[in-house]
Coordinates of C-alpha atoms in Angstrom, one line a residue:
M1 CA 29.8 -25.3 69.8
A2 CA 28.0 -27.0 66.9
T3 CA 30.5 -28.8 64.8
S4 CA 28.3 -29.5 61.8
G5 CA 30.1 -28.7 58.7
I6 CA 33.4 -28.0 60.6
S7 CA 36.5 -30.0 59.8
I8 CA 40.3 -29.7 60.0
R9 CA 42.5 -30.9 57.2
P10 CA 46.2 -30.5 56.0
A11 CA 46.8 -27.4 54.0
R12 CA 47.4 -27.8 50.3
D13 CA 50.6 -26.3 48.7
D14 CA 48.5 -24.0 46.5
E15 CA 46.6 -22.4 49.5
G16 CA 49.3 -19.9 50.5
S17 CA 47.6 -16.8 49.2
V18 CA 44.3 -17.8 50.8
L19 CA 45.9 -18.4 54.2
T20 CA 48.0 -15.3 54.0
A21 CA 44.8 -13.2 53.3
L22 CA 43.1 -14.9 56.3
A23 CA 46.1 -14.2 58.5
V24 CA 46.0 -10.5 57.5
R25 CA 42.2 -10.2 58.2
A26 CA 42.7 -12.0 61.6
K27 CA 45.6 -9.6 62.6
S28 CA 43.6 -6.6 61.5
H29 CA 40.8 -7.6 63.9
W30 CA 42.9 -6.4 66.8
G31 CA 43.0 -2.8 65.7
Y32 CA 46.5 -2.6 64.2
D33 CA 46.9 0.4 62.0
E34 CA 47.5 0.0 58.2
G35 CA 51.2 0.8 58.4
F36 CA 51.7 -2.0 60.9
L37 CA 49.8 -4.4 58.8
V38 CA 51.8 -3.5 55.7
S39 CA 55.0 -4.0 57.6
A40 CA 53.7 -7.3 59.1
R41 CA 52.7 -8.8 55.7
A42 CA 56.0 -10.5 55.2
E43 CA 55.7 -12.2 58.6
L44 CA 52.1 -13.3 57.8
T45 CA 52.9 -14.6 54.3
I46 CA 52.3 -18.4 53.9
D47 CA 53.8 -20.0 50.8
A48 CA 54.1 -23.5 49.5
D49 CA 57.6 -24.0 51.3
T50 CA 56.0 -22.9 54.6
I51 CA 53.1 -25.2 54.1
R52 CA 55.4 -28.2 53.4
S53 CA 57.8 -27.5 56.2
S54 CA 55.4 -26.5 59.0
S55 CA 52.5 -29.0 59.2
I56 CA 49.8 -26.4 58.6
Y57 CA 46.2 -27.5 59.2
V58 CA 43.1 -25.6 57.9
L59 CA 39.9 -25.3 59.8
E60 CA 37.0 -25.2 57.4
R61 CA 33.3 -24.5 57.7
E62 CA 31.3 -26.0 54.9
G63 CA 34.4 -26.2 52.7
R64 CA 35.5 -22.6 53.3
P65 CA 38.8 -22.0 55.2
I66 CA 38.1 -20.0 58.4
G67 CA 41.2 -20.7 60.4
F68 CA 44.5 -22.4 60.4
H69 CA 47.4 -23.4 62.7
G70 CA 50.9 -24.8 62.1
L71 CA 53.4 -26.9 64.0
A72 CA 57.1 -26.7 63.5
G73 CA 60.3 -28.0 65.0
E74 CA 61.6 -31.4 66.0
P75 CA 60.7 -33.4 69.1
P76 CA 60.9 -32.9 72.0
Q77 CA 60.3 -29.1 71.5
G78 CA 58.1 -27.7 68.8
R79 CA 56.5 -24.4 68.0
L80 CA 52.8 -23.5 67.5
E81 CA 52.8 -21.1 64.7
W82 CA 50.3 -19.3 62.5
M83 CA 47.2 -19.9 64.6
F84 CA 44.6 -17.5 63.0
L85 CA 40.9 -17.4 62.9
E86 CA 38.5 -15.3 60.7
P87 CA 37.2 -12.4 62.8
D88 CA 33.6 -13.4 62.3
A89 CA 34.4 -16.8 63.7
I90 CA 35.9 -15.6 67.0
G91 CA 33.8 -16.3 70.1
Q92 CA 32.3 -19.5 68.8
G93 CA 34.6 -22.0 70.4
L94 CA 36.6 -22.6 67.2
G95 CA 39.8 -21.3 68.6
R96 CA 39.6 -23.9 71.3
W97 CA 38.8 -26.5 68.7
M98 CA 42.0 -25.5 66.7
W99 CA 44.0 -25.5 69.9
N100 CA 42.8 -29.0 70.9
D101 CA 43.6 -30.2 67.4
A102 CA 47.1 -28.7 67.5
I103 CA 47.8 -30.3 70.9
E104 CA 46.6 -33.7 69.7
R105 CA 48.8 -33.4 66.6
A106 CA 51.8 -32.2 68.7
Q107 CA 51.3 -35.2 71.0
A108 CA 51.1 -37.7 68.1
A109 CA 54.3 -36.1 66.6
G110 CA 56.2 -36.7 69.9
F111 CA 56.5 -33.2 71.1
A112 CA 56.9 -32.8 74.9
E113 CA 56.3 -29.0 74.8
L114 CA 55.3 -26.2 72.4
I115 CA 56.7 -22.7 72.4
I116 CA 54.4 -19.9 71.2
E117 CA 55.5 -16.5 70.2
S118 CA 52.2 -14.9 70.8
D119 CA 50.5 -11.8 69.4
R120 CA 50.0 -9.4 72.3
Y121 CA 46.2 -9.7 71.9
A122 CA 46.2 -13.5 71.8
E123 CA 48.1 -14.1 75.0
P124 CA 44.9 -14.3 77.2
F125 CA 43.6 -17.0 75.0
Y126 CA 46.8 -19.1 75.2
L127 CA 46.9 -18.6 79.0
A128 CA 43.3 -19.8 79.3
M129 CA 44.3 -22.9 77.3
G130 CA 47.0 -23.7 79.8
A131 CA 50.1 -22.1 78.4
E132 CA 52.4 -20.2 80.7
R133 CA 54.4 -17.1 80.0
I134 CA 58.1 -17.7 80.0
G135 CA 59.4 -14.4 78.8
A136 CA 59.2 -12.0 75.9
T137 CA 60.6 -11.8 72.4
P138 CA 60.9 -8.7 70.1
S139 CA 58.3 -8.3 67.4
P140 CA 59.8 -8.8 64.0
V141 CA 57.6 -6.0 62.8
D142 CA 58.1 -3.2 65.3
G143 CA 60.4 -4.5 68.0
A144 CA 57.8 -4.3 70.7
P145 CA 57.9 -7.2 73.3
L146 CA 55.7 -10.0 72.4
P147 CA 54.7 -12.7 74.9
L148 CA 56.8 -15.9 74.8
L149 CA 54.7 -18.8 76.1
K150 CA 55.2 -22.5 76.6
V151 CA 52.7 -25.4 77.0
G152 CA 53.5 -28.9 78.1
I153 CA 52.1 -31.8 76.1
A154 CA 50.8 -34.5 78.3

C-alpha cells in the first residue's frame, strides 16, 4: 500500500458530523436496508463528548477523512470502537493500517487486551488481524447476535 498523503491524527471536537456521516456510509456498504440504517443512526453518531472520551483517531488521505477508529476503557482491558472506512477505500490495505495504529496506541496506553463488538460483516477482517471470537452480543439496533471478539496486546 502506498502511504503517500496518508496520515492518522486525533479527531477534533468539531468533527462529529463528518465522522457520523462517514460511519453511515461505511455501514451502508454492507447492504443494510434503509430502515436498519435509520435505526442504527443513534449508535453511529459521534459527538464532541464521544470524541473527548474515546480517543478517536482519524485516517486522512490528502487532508480528507477516509476512516477512523476509537479506543475506550481503562487498562488493562479496553474496547476498539468505531472502526470505519470509506467504502471506496476498502481493499487498499487501509483497514490494516488503522488496525496497526489502534494496536500501537492500545499498547502505549497500557491495555493488555481489546474487546471488539463487531459488525457481522467485519468479523472476517478482525479474525484475519488476530482477534478471536469469544461469544456474541445483541445488536443495539435489531437484537441480532453480533460477534464479540478479543485481541491480546503484546
